Amino acid sequence: MARIAGVNIPTNKLVNIGLTYIYGIGRKKADEICKKVGIPASRRVSELTDDETLKIRELIDSAYHVEGDLRREVTMNVKRLMDLGCYRGLRHRKGLPSRGQRTHTNARTRKGKRIAIAGKKMAPKG
Amino acid sequence: MTRSVWKGPFIDGYLLKKADVVKASGRHEVIKTWSRRSTIIPQFVGLTFGVYNGHKFIPVLVSENMVGHKFGEFAPTRTFSAHTAADAKAAVAKK
């Protein structure tokens, strides 16, 4: 069991894959970290020595924005937009896409699951 | 795509002049502008702009956080009247 940057415990996976379980670390940063600490790509998380885990932990703590800090930063940025009263902020408030995408159809990621409108007839086919 | 840094921020020239005049006069009057495309720069902080939205001038008091945004972002051009509770009821009744 390896605990890096708080709550993350990925085991049995390659180190660079396991690290991506941390919020804020994807493949690119994971590879970067492995390179800096000097871990071969074939190493698995369970095979890490204590020394190496410590090194990874220190590196992430010092050089990367990760987990809680990153989440807070993101929500602060969104909050800033909302308080500002600018267009992007309004879109965030309404839970709609903020970068000019269409909302006539699609945009389901932001809008969430479809809600049936009572009494609306389906368009006749053909 | 982000704008090239070497070009600097885009502002309509007349807006700068107007802002200077109002600042010099010391009175805080609304600067009416149609230039929604202009970037808000630090010199504008504290001034009030009336940003045209195609219909009327929306007063925007520029704060520090707004620097780097465009004027148009603060004056929405579309009105969306939300579905009211009455609408929803009417829809149900129709059924």
Tab-separated table of N, CA, C and O in Angstrom, chain A:
chain	number	residue	atom	x	y	z
A	1	MET	N	0.832	-1.209	0.000
A	1	MET	CA	0.000	0.000	0.000
A	1	MET	C	0.855	1.243	0.000
A	1	MET	O	1.738	1.419	0.817
A	2	ALA	N	0.578	2.074	-0.942
A	2	ALA	CA	1.342	3.319	-1.018
A	2	ALA	C	0.394	4.501	-0.903
A	2	ALA	O	-0.600	4.559	-1.605
A	3	ARG	N	0.718	5.376	0.010
A	3	ARG	CA	-0.114	6.575	0.161
A	3	ARG	C	0.686	7.769	-0.309
A	3	ARG	O	1.679	8.140	0.310
A	4	ILE	N	0.244	8.362	-1.400
A	4	ILE	CA	0.949	9.524	-1.926
A	4	ILE	C	-0.046	10.666	-2.047
A	4	ILE	O	-1.161	10.477	-2.506
A	5	ALA	N	0.364	11.817	-1.586
A	5	ALA	CA	-0.456	13.027	-1.697
A	5	ALA	C	-1.838	12.837	-1.114
A	5	ALA	O	-2.837	13.096	-1.755
A	6	GLY	N	-1.890	12.325	0.105
A	6	GLY	CA	-3.173	12.240	0.781
A	6	GLY	C	-3.823	10.878	0.701
A	6	GLY	O	-3.374	9.950	1.332
A	7	VAL	N	-4.888	10.750	-0.075
A	7	VAL	CA	-5.735	9.577	0.049
A	7	VAL	C	-5.491	8.485	-0.995
A	7	VAL	O	-6.138	7.453	-0.938
A	8	ASN	N	-4.608	8.720	-1.925
A	8	ASN	CA	-4.555	7.813	-3.059
A	8	ASN	C	-3.740	6.565	-2.785
A	8	ASN	O	-2.603	6.634	-2.376
A	9	ILE	N	-4.361	5.411	-3.035
A	9	ILE	CA	-3.688	4.147	-2.761
A	9	ILE	C	-3.784	3.229	-3.979
A	9	ILE	O	-4.537	2.259	-3.973
A	10	PRO	N	-3.120	3.559	-5.069
A	10	PRO	CA	-3.138	2.640	-6.203
A	10	PRO	C	-2.015	1.606	-6.070
A	10	PRO	O	-0.874	1.982	-5.873
A	11	THR	N	-2.337	0.352	-6.158
A	11	THR	CA	-1.323	-0.702	-6.074
A	11	THR	C	-1.417	-1.586	-7.320
A	11	THR	O	-2.338	-1.470	-8.096
A	12	ASN	N	-0.444	-2.484	-7.465
A	12	ASN	CA	-0.447	-3.460	-8.557
A	12	ASN	C	-0.372	-2.872	-9.961
A	12	ASN	O	-0.383	-3.618	-10.934
A	13	LYS	N	-0.346	-1.557	-10.044
A	13	LYS	CA	-0.250	-0.949	-11.376
A	13	LYS	C	1.153	-0.422	-11.585
A	13	LYS	O	1.922	-0.255	-10.634
A	14	LEU	N	1.497	-0.162	-12.851
A	14	LEU	CA	2.765	0.495	-13.137
A	14	LEU	C	2.761	1.859	-12.454
A	14	LEU	O	1.705	2.480	-12.315
A	15	VAL	N	3.960	2.298	-12.054
A	15	VAL	CA	4.023	3.517	-11.251
A	15	VAL	C	3.416	4.706	-11.992
A	15	VAL	O	2.597	5.446	-11.449
A	16	ASN	N	3.775	4.839	-13.293
A	16	ASN	CA	3.279	6.028	-14.002
A	16	ASN	C	1.768	5.972	-14.212
A	16	ASN	O	1.126	7.011	-14.333
A	17	ILE	N	1.197	4.788	-14.232
A	17	ILE	CA	-0.265	4.678	-14.334
A	17	ILE	C	-0.896	4.950	-12.974
A	17	ILE	O	-1.871	5.681	-12.852
A	18	GLY	N	-0.290	4.335	-11.943
A	18	GLY	CA	-0.830	4.493	-10.595
A	18	GLY	C	-0.890	5.940	-10.157
A	18	GLY	O	-1.842	6.361	-9.509
A	19	LEU	N	0.113	6.716	-10.546
A	19	LEU	CA	0.161	8.117	-10.132
A	19	LEU	C	-0.994	8.924	-10.713
A	19	LEU	O	-1.412	9.923	-10.134
A	20	THR	N	-1.529	8.459	-11.847
A	20	THR	CA	-2.616	9.233	-12.463
A	20	THR	C	-3.903	9.137	-11.661
A	20	THR	O	-4.851	9.848	-11.966
A	21	TYR	N	-3.925	8.281	-10.635
A	21	TYR	CA	-5.102	8.213	-9.774
A	21	TYR	C	-5.199	9.448	-8.881
A	21	TYR	O	-6.221	9.697	-8.262
A	22	ILE	N	-4.091	10.182	-8.800
A	22	ILE	CA	-4.102	11.428	-8.034
A	22	ILE	C	-4.752	12.506	-8.878
A	22	ILE	O	-4.440	12.650	-10.067
A	23	TYR	N	-5.671	13.265	-8.281
A	23	TYR	CA	-6.331	14.363	-8.989
A	23	TYR	C	-5.306	15.422	-9.333
A	23	TYR	O	-4.600	15.926	-8.461
A	24	GLY	N	-5.189	15.723	-10.615
A	24	GLY	CA	-4.227	16.747	-11.031
A	24	GLY	C	-2.975	16.175	-11.652
A	24	GLY	O	-2.100	16.913	-12.091
A	25	ILE	N	-2.887	14.848	-11.679
A	25	ILE	CA	-1.749	14.214	-12.339
A	25	ILE	C	-2.259	13.280	-13.421
A	25	ILE	O	-3.022	12.354	-13.138
A	26	GLY	N	-1.885	13.577	-14.654
A	26	GLY	CA	-2.253	12.716	-15.766
A	26	GLY	C	-1.040	11.957	-16.258
A	26	GLY	O	-0.026	11.886	-15.569
A	27	ARG	N	-1.143	11.402	-17.441
A	27	ARG	CA	-0.040	10.591	-17.953
A	27	ARG	C	1.239	11.409	-18.101
A	27	ARG	O	2.327	10.958	-17.750
A	28	LYS	N	1.103	12.616	-18.613
A	28	LYS	CA	2.296	13.417	-18.890
A	28	LYS	C	3.062	13.740	-17.612
A	28	LYS	O	4.265	13.515	-17.526
A	29	LYS	N	2.320	14.231	-16.604
A	29	LYS	CA	2.993	14.581	-15.354
A	29	LYS	C	3.510	13.347	-14.641
A	29	LYS	O	4.560	13.386	-13.999
A	30	ALA	N	2.772	12.243	-14.733
A	30	ALA	CA	3.208	11.002	-14.097
A	30	ALA	C	4.537	10.543	-14.685
A	30	ALA	O	5.468	10.188	-13.953
A	31	ASP	N	4.634	10.582	-16.023
A	31	ASP	CA	5.887	10.206	-16.673
A	31	ASP	C	7.023	11.132	-16.240
A	31	ASP	O	8.150	10.702	-15.987
A	32	GLU	N	6.681	12.423	-16.157
A	32	GLU	CA	7.647	13.432	-15.747
A	32	GLU	C	8.203	13.113	-14.367
A	32	GLU	O	9.423	13.139	-14.143
A	33	ILE	N	7.288	12.787	-13.445
A	33	ILE	CA	7.683	12.488	-12.067
A	33	ILE	C	8.601	11.267	-12.044
A	33	ILE	O	9.653	11.263	-11.395
A	34	CYS	N	8.206	10.212	-12.772
A	34	CYS	CA	9.007	8.987	-12.810
A	34	CYS	C	10.422	9.288	-13.297
A	34	CYS	O	11.412	8.782	-12.769
A	35	LYS	N	10.490	10.124	-14.306
A	35	LYS	CA	11.788	10.466	-14.880
A	35	LYS	C	12.641	11.208	-13.862
A	35	LYS	O	13.819	10.919	-13.674
A	36	LYS	N	12.034	12.172	-13.183
A	36	LYS	CA	12.776	12.995	-12.228
A	36	LYS	C	13.283	12.164	-11.060
A	36	LYS	O	14.385	12.371	-10.562
A	37	VAL	N	12.450	11.225	-10.588
A	37	VAL	CA	12.847	10.400	-9.447
A	37	VAL	C	13.758	9.269	-9.909
A	37	VAL	O	14.510	8.704	-9.116
A	38	GLY	N	13.715	8.925	-11.193
A	38	GLY	CA	14.580	7.880	-11.723
A	38	GLY	C	14.007	6.494	-11.537
A	38	GLY	O	14.707	5.561	-11.130
A	39	ILE	N	12.713	6.355	-11.821
A	39	ILE	CA	12.085	5.044	-11.723
A	39	ILE	C	11.867	4.506	-13.130
A	39	ILE	O	11.308	5.201	-13.975
A	40	PRO	N	12.319	3.288	-13.416
A	40	PRO	CA	12.095	2.726	-14.743
A	40	PRO	C	10.605	2.504	-14.999
A	40	PRO	O	9.844	2.254	-14.074
A	41	ALA	N	10.223	2.596	-16.267
A	41	ALA	CA	8.811	2.551	-16.620
A	41	ALA	C	8.165	1.217	-16.270
A	41	ALA	O	6.949	1.130	-16.134
A	42	SER	N	8.979	0.166	-16.124
A	42	SER	CA	8.408	-1.164	-15.886
A	42	SER	C	8.101	-1.429	-14.411
A	42	SER	O	7.531	-2.459	-14.072
A	43	ARG	N	8.466	-0.492	-13.518
A	43	ARG	CA	8.282	-0.701	-12.083
A	43	ARG	C	6.809	-0.579	-11.697
A	43	ARG	O	6.086	0.265	-12.199
A	44	ARG	N	6.400	-1.472	-10.784
A	44	ARG	CA	5.016	-1.385	-10.298
A	44	ARG	C	4.969	-0.698	-8.936
A	44	ARG	O	5.973	-0.651	-8.229
A	45	VAL	N	3.821	-0.210	-8.563
A	45	VAL	CA	3.701	0.557	-7.320
A	45	VAL	C	4.080	-0.302	-6.122
A	45	VAL	O	4.752	0.150	-5.194
A	46	SER	N	3.697	-1.594	-6.158
A	46	SER	CA	3.992	-2.477	-5.026
A	46	SER	C	5.490	-2.754	-4.886
A	46	SER	O	5.963	-3.136	-3.821
A	47	GLU	N	6.230	-2.537	-5.985
A	47	GLU	CA	7.675	-2.823	-5.955
A	47	GLU	C	8.503	-1.605	-5.574
A	47	GLU	O	9.727	-1.665	-5.561
A	48	LEU	N	7.848	-0.495	-5.283
A	48	LEU	CA	8.575	0.723	-4.912
A	48	LEU	C	9.220	0.559	-3.547
A	48	LEU	O	8.608	0.020	-2.628
A	49	THR	N	10.466	1.030	-3.423
A	49	THR	CA	11.086	1.037	-2.109
A	49	THR	C	10.569	2.238	-1.329
A	49	THR	O	10.048	3.183	-1.912
A	50	ASP	N	10.719	2.165	-0.002
A	50	ASP	CA	10.253	3.265	0.843
A	50	ASP	C	10.919	4.573	0.449
A	50	ASP	O	10.291	5.630	0.441
A	51	ASP	N	12.200	4.444	0.098
A	51	ASP	CA	12.957	5.633	-0.275
A	51	ASP	C	12.344	6.304	-1.497
A	51	ASP	O	12.178	7.522	-1.547
A	52	GLU	N	11.981	5.446	-2.475
A	52	GLU	CA	11.418	5.991	-3.716
A	52	GLU	C	10.062	6.642	-3.464
A	52	GLU	O	9.769	7.721	-3.984
A	53	THR	N	9.231	5.982	-2.667
A	53	THR	CA	7.916	6.575	-2.355
A	53	THR	C	8.094	7.935	-1.697
A	53	THR	O	7.380	8.875	-2.020
A	54	LEU	N	9.071	7.980	-0.803
A	54	LEU	CA	9.322	9.243	-0.113
A	54	LEU	C	9.713	10.327	-1.108
A	54	LEU	O	9.222	11.456	-1.055
A	55	LYS	N	10.581	9.931	-2.041
A	55	LYS	CA	11.045	10.894	-3.039
A	55	LYS	C	9.872	11.408	-3.869
A	55	LYS	O	9.750	12.602	-4.130
A	56	ILE	N	9.017	10.469	-4.308
A	56	ILE	CA	7.851	10.860	-5.115
A	56	ILE	C	6.988	11.829	-4.327
A	56	ILE	O	6.559	12.868	-4.821
A	57	ARG	N	6.748	11.474	-3.071
A	57	ARG	CA	5.886	12.289	-2.231
A	57	ARG	C	6.438	13.706	-2.107
A	57	ARG	O	5.715	14.686	-2.265
A	58	GLU	N	7.745	13.772	-1.844
A	58	GLU	CA	8.357	15.098	-1.688
A	58	GLU	C	8.265	15.897	-2.971
A	58	GLU	O	7.958	17.089	-2.964
A	59	LEU	N	8.505	15.222	-4.092
A	59	LEU	CA	8.478	15.912	-5.379
A	59	LEU	C	7.087	16.473	-5.659
A	59	LEU	O	6.933	17.638	-6.059
A	60	ILE	N	6.065	15.641	-5.414
A	60	ILE	CA	4.695	16.097	-5.675
A	60	ILE	C	4.328	17.255	-4.752
A	60	ILE	O	3.743	18.244	-5.174
A	61	ASP	N	4.723	17.112	-3.486
A	61	ASP	CA	4.418	18.182	-2.530
A	61	ASP	C	5.035	19.504	-2.945
A	61	ASP	O	4.417	20.556	-2.830
A	62	SER	N	6.265	19.432	-3.442
A	62	SER	CA	6.986	20.673	-3.704
A	62	SER	C	6.653	21.270	-5.065
A	62	SER	O	6.583	22.483	-5.209
A	63	ALA	N	6.424	20.431	-6.064
A	63	ALA	CA	6.396	20.972	-7.426
A	63	ALA	C	5.036	20.917	-8.107
A	63	ALA	O	4.875	21.483	-9.174
A	64	TYR	N	4.038	20.221	-7.514
A	64	TYR	CA	2.787	20.072	-8.247
A	64	TYR	C	1.584	20.539	-7.441
A	64	TYR	O	1.552	20.408	-6.214
A	65	HIS	N	0.624	21.061	-8.168
A	65	HIS	CA	-0.651	21.422	-7.576
A	65	HIS	C	-1.566	20.215	-7.680
A	65	HIS	O	-1.835	19.753	-8.776
A	66	VAL	N	-2.069	19.725	-6.548
A	66	VAL	CA	-2.672	18.406	-6.575
A	66	VAL	C	-3.832	18.302	-5.584
A	66	VAL	O	-3.886	19.053	-4.602
A	67	GLU	N	-4.800	17.460	-5.884
A	67	GLU	CA	-5.892	17.145	-4.949
A	67	GLU	C	-6.595	18.380	-4.379
A	67	GLU	O	-7.008	19.222	-5.142
A	68	GLY	N	-6.695	18.486	-3.074
A	68	GLY	CA	-7.464	19.544	-2.417
A	68	GLY	C	-7.096	20.943	-2.880
A	68	GLY	O	-7.961	21.742	-3.208
A	69	ASP	N	-5.794	21.207	-2.935
A	69	ASP	CA	-5.337	22.531	-3.358
A	69	ASP	C	-5.837	22.862	-4.744
A	69	ASP	O	-6.325	23.957	-5.001
A	70	LEU	N	-5.693	21.887	-5.639
A	70	LEU	CA	-6.087	22.109	-7.031
A	70	LEU	C	-7.589	22.299	-7.136
A	70	LEU	O	-8.067	23.186	-7.820
A	71	ARG	N	-8.327	21.433	-6.402
A	71	ARG	CA	-9.784	21.546	-6.422
A	71	ARG	C	-10.219	22.914	-5.945
A	71	ARG	O	-11.108	23.535	-6.519
A	72	ARG	N	-9.588	23.384	-4.866
A	72	ARG	CA	-9.927	24.682	-4.307
A	72	ARG	C	-9.638	25.770	-5.334
A	72	ARG	O	-10.430	26.689	-5.521
A	73	GLU	N	-8.479	25.637	-5.997
A	73	GLU	CA	-8.107	26.636	-6.985
A	73	GLU	C	-9.167	26.715	-8.081
A	73	GLU	O	-9.585	27.807	-8.482
A	74	VAL	N	-9.616	25.546	-8.551
A	74	VAL	CA	-10.602	25.510	-9.635
A	74	VAL	C	-11.903	26.152	-9.190
A	74	VAL	O	-12.456	27.015	-9.880
A	75	THR	N	-12.370	25.768	-7.985
A	75	THR	CA	-13.641	26.341	-7.528
A	75	THR	C	-13.501	27.850	-7.297
A	75	THR	O	-14.439	28.600	-7.549
A	76	MET	N	-12.320	28.280	-6.851
A	76	MET	CA	-12.108	29.720	-6.648
A	76	MET	C	-12.191	30.450	-7.980
A	76	MET	O	-12.780	31.529	-8.070
A	77	ASN	N	-11.605	29.854	-9.010
A	77	ASN	CA	-11.639	30.487	-10.329
A	77	ASN	C	-13.068	30.605	-10.829
A	77	ASN	O	-13.464	31.648	-11.361
A	78	VAL	N	-13.837	29.536	-10.634
A	78	VAL	CA	-15.233	29.565	-11.074
A	78	VAL	C	-15.997	30.606	-10.271
A	78	VAL	O	-16.792	31.373	-10.813
A	79	LYS	N	-15.729	30.644	-8.970
A	79	LYS	CA	-16.411	31.593	-8.095
A	79	LYS	C	-16.106	33.025	-8.499
A	79	LYS	O	-16.973	33.884	-8.507
A	80	ARG	N	-14.849	33.266	-8.867
A	80	ARG	CA	-14.446	34.601	-9.300
A	80	ARG	C	-15.296	35.034	-10.486
A	80	ARG	O	-15.827	36.139	-10.513
A	81	LEU	N	-15.439	34.118	-11.457
A	81	LEU	CA	-16.228	34.431	-12.646
A	81	LEU	C	-17.678	34.726	-12.272
A	81	LEU	O	-18.302	35.635	-12.813
A	82	MET	N	-18.204	33.953	-11.327
A	82	MET	CA	-19.607	34.119	-10.949
A	82	MET	C	-19.827	35.446	-10.239
A	82	MET	O	-20.813	36.132	-10.473
A	83	ASP	N	-18.885	35.801	-9.352
A	83	ASP	CA	-19.029	37.058	-8.612
A	83	ASP	C	-18.862	38.271	-9.515
A	83	ASP	O	-19.396	39.340	-9.242
A	84	LEU	N	-18.106	38.087	-10.574
A	84	LEU	CA	-17.787	39.191	-11.461
A	84	LEU	C	-18.998	39.621	-12.276
A	84	LEU	O	-19.100	40.768	-12.687
A	85	GLY	N	-19.914	38.703	-12.496
A	85	GLY	CA	-21.081	39.040	-13.310
A	85	GLY	C	-20.783	39.077	-14.787
A	85	GLY	O	-21.478	39.723	-15.548
A	86	CYS	N	-19.728	38.407	-15.218
A	86	CYS	CA	-19.425	38.369	-16.642
A	86	CYS	C	-20.169	37.193	-17.284
A	86	CYS	O	-20.758	36.364	-16.600
A	87	TYR	N	-20.126	37.146	-18.602
A	87	TYR	CA	-20.916	36.154	-19.315
A	87	TYR	C	-20.576	34.733	-18.874
A	87	TYR	O	-21.464	33.922	-18.612
A	88	ARG	N	-19.301	34.434	-18.777
A	88	ARG	CA	-18.902	33.074	-18.374
A	88	ARG	C	-19.432	32.741	-16.990
A	88	ARG	O	-19.816	31.602	-16.713
A	89	GLY	N	-19.431	33.760	-16.107
A	89	GLY	CA	-19.949	33.546	-14.761
A	89	GLY	C	-21.427	33.229	-14.781
A	89	GLY	O	-21.896	32.340	-14.062
A	90	LEU	N	-22.175	33.953	-15.627
A	90	LEU	CA	-23.612	33.714	-15.719
A	90	LEU	C	-23.881	32.293	-16.188
A	90	LEU	O	-24.786	31.607	-15.707
A	91	ARG	N	-23.088	31.849	-17.153
A	91	ARG	CA	-23.257	30.492	-17.685
A	91	ARG	C	-22.973	29.460	-16.605
A	91	ARG	O	-23.650	28.445	-16.512
A	92	HIS	N	-21.950	29.732	-15.793
A	92	HIS	CA	-21.639	28.813	-14.688
A	92	HIS	C	-22.815	28.757	-13.712
A	92	HIS	O	-23.172	27.698	-13.216
A	93	ARG	N	-23.396	29.940	-13.440
A	93	ARG	CA	-24.513	29.991	-12.503
A	93	ARG	C	-25.686	29.168	-12.991
A	93	ARG	O	-26.374	28.525	-12.218
A	94	LYS	N	-25.896	29.221	-14.307
A	94	LYS	CA	-27.029	28.509	-14.867
A	94	LYS	C	-26.721	27.043	-15.139
A	94	LYS	O	-27.605	26.282	-15.540
A	95	GLY	N	-25.451	26.689	-14.989
A	95	GLY	CA	-25.068	25.307	-15.252
A	95	GLY	C	-25.117	24.962	-16.728
A	95	GLY	O	-25.504	23.856	-17.107
A	96	LEU	N	-24.744	25.927	-17.549
A	96	LEU	CA	-24.712	25.708	-18.991
A	96	LEU	C	-23.271	25.861	-19.485
A	96	LEU	O	-22.452	26.457	-18.804
A	97	PRO	N	-22.967	25.330	-20.676
A	97	PRO	CA	-21.606	25.475	-21.187
A	97	PRO	C	-21.229	26.940	-21.369
A	97	PRO	O	-22.076	27.766	-21.720
A	98	SER	N	-19.962	27.281	-21.087
A	98	SER	CA	-19.574	28.683	-21.043
A	98	SER	C	-18.693	29.094	-22.212
A	98	SER	O	-18.192	30.203	-22.253
A	99	ARG	N	-18.477	28.181	-23.157
A	99	ARG	CA	-17.557	28.546	-24.232
A	99	ARG	C	-18.243	28.590	-25.591
A	99	ARG	O	-17.662	28.260	-26.616
A	100	GLY	N	-19.504	28.956	-25.574
A	100	GLY	CA	-20.187	29.201	-26.830
A	100	GLY	C	-20.704	27.966	-27.548
A	100	GLY	O	-21.074	28.052	-28.712
A	101	GLN	N	-20.745	26.822	-26.872
A	101	GLN	CA	-21.293	25.637	-27.523
A	101	GLN	C	-22.795	25.761	-27.688
A	101	GLN	O	-23.441	26.543	-27.003
A	102	ARG	N	-23.357	24.952	-28.579
A	102	ARG	CA	-24.798	24.980	-28.761
A	102	ARG	C	-25.482	24.299	-27.578
A	102	ARG	O	-24.919	23.403	-26.953
A	103	THR	N	-26.694	24.790	-27.271
A	103	THR	CA	-27.435	24.148	-26.179
A	103	THR	C	-28.822	23.721	-26.638
A	103	THR	O	-29.609	23.209	-25.845
A	104	HIS	N	-29.133	23.992	-27.934
A	104	HIS	CA	-30.403	23.538	-28.476
A	104	HIS	C	-30.510	22.018	-28.315
A	104	HIS	O	-31.478	21.477	-27.793
A	105	THR	N	-29.457	21.345	-28.757
A	105	THR	CA	-29.319	19.921	-28.463
A	105	THR	C	-27.990	19.738	-27.750
A	105	THR	O	-27.218	20.671	-27.631
A	106	ASN	N	-27.731	18.537	-27.308
A	106	ASN	CA	-26.468	18.200	-26.633
A	106	ASN	C	-26.248	19.037	-25.381
A	106	ASN	O	-27.211	19.405	-24.722
A	107	ALA	N	-24.990	19.312	-25.047
A	107	ALA	CA	-24.623	19.999	-23.801
A	107	ALA	C	-25.080	19.211	-22.580
A	107	ALA	O	-25.379	19.785	-21.537
A	108	ARG	N	-25.156	17.891	-22.715
A	108	ARG	CA	-25.677	17.084	-21.619
A	108	ARG	C	-24.707	16.999	-20.441
A	108	ARG	O	-25.117	16.782	-19.306
A	109	THR	N	-23.413	17.168	-20.711
A	109	THR	CA	-22.461	17.100	-19.606
A	109	THR	C	-22.755	18.178	-18.580
A	109	THR	O	-22.744	17.935	-17.376
A	110	ARG	N	-23.041	19.381	-19.064
A	110	ARG	CA	-23.331	20.472	-18.146
A	110	ARG	C	-24.768	20.439	-17.635
A	110	ARG	O	-25.041	20.729	-16.480
A	111	LYS	N	-25.697	20.075	-18.518
A	111	LYS	CA	-27.099	20.150	-18.132
A	111	LYS	C	-27.546	18.963	-17.290
A	111	LYS	O	-28.571	19.024	-16.630
A	112	GLY	N	-26.800	17.877	-17.338
A	112	GLY	CA	-27.193	16.678	-16.608
A	112	GLY	C	-28.197	15.868	-17.406
A	112	GLY	O	-28.455	16.157	-18.567
A	113	LYS	N	-28.741	14.860	-16.744
A	113	LYS	CA	-29.674	13.959	-17.438
A	113	LYS	C	-30.874	14.723	-17.965
A	113	LYS	O	-31.307	15.704	-17.385
A	114	ARG	N	-31.420	14.226	-19.063
A	114	ARG	CA	-32.590	14.858	-19.652
A	114	ARG	C	-33.776	14.814	-18.695
A	114	ARG	O	-33.982	13.815	-18.003
A	115	ILE	N	-34.541	15.906	-18.681
A	115	ILE	CA	-35.761	15.938	-17.874
A	115	ILE	C	-36.945	16.024	-18.835
A	115	ILE	O	-36.983	16.905	-19.697
A	116	ALA	N	-37.881	15.107	-18.715
A	116	ALA	CA	-39.038	15.103	-19.602
A	116	ALA	C	-39.902	16.317	-19.329
A	116	ALA	O	-40.127	16.697	-18.183
A	117	ILE	N	-40.367	16.966	-20.380
A	117	ILE	CA	-41.273	18.105	-20.232
A	117	ILE	C	-42.699	17.584	-20.339
A	117	ILE	O	-43.084	16.995	-21.354
A	118	ALA	N	-43.464	17.815	-19.289
A	118	ALA	CA	-44.821	17.275	-19.253
A	118	ALA	C	-45.669	17.876	-20.355
A	118	ALA	O	-45.642	19.075	-20.598
A	119	GLY	N	-46.431	17.057	-21.036
A	119	GLY	CA	-47.381	17.548	-22.020
A	119	GLY	C	-46.792	17.840	-23.378
A	119	GLY	O	-47.499	18.213	-24.297
A	120	LYS	N	-45.474	17.670	-23.505
A	120	LYS	CA	-44.864	17.958	-24.797
A	120	LYS	C	-45.062	16.768	-25.733
A	120	LYS	O	-44.715	15.636	-25.400
A	121	LYS	N	-45.615	17.043	-26.918
A	121	LYS	CA	-45.844	15.967	-27.895
A	121	LYS	C	-44.561	15.699	-28.653
A	121	LYS	O	-43.802	16.599	-28.967
A	122	MET	N	-44.336	14.446	-28.982
A	122	MET	CA	-43.205	14.100	-29.838
A	122	MET	C	-43.497	14.612	-31.243
A	122	MET	O	-44.652	14.613	-31.690
A	123	ALA	N	-42.430	15.030	-31.938
A	123	ALA	CA	-42.624	15.491	-33.314
A	123	ALA	C	-43.100	14.317	-34.161
A	123	ALA	O	-42.597	13.198	-34.013
A	124	PRO	N	-44.099	14.546	-35.034
A	124	PRO	CA	-44.599	13.443	-35.859
A	124	PRO	C	-43.517	12.946	-36.808
A	124	PRO	O	-42.760	13.737	-37.354
A	125	LYS	N	-43.466	11.648	-37.004
A	125	LYS	CA	-42.407	11.067	-37.828
A	125	LYS	C	-42.797	11.132	-39.307
A	125	LYS	O	-43.959	10.981	-39.661
A	126	GLY	N	-41.775	11.308	-40.141
A	126	GLY	CA	-41.947	11.280	-41.595
A	126	GLY	C	-42.728	12.478	-42.080
A	126	GLY	O	-43.464	12.406	-43.024
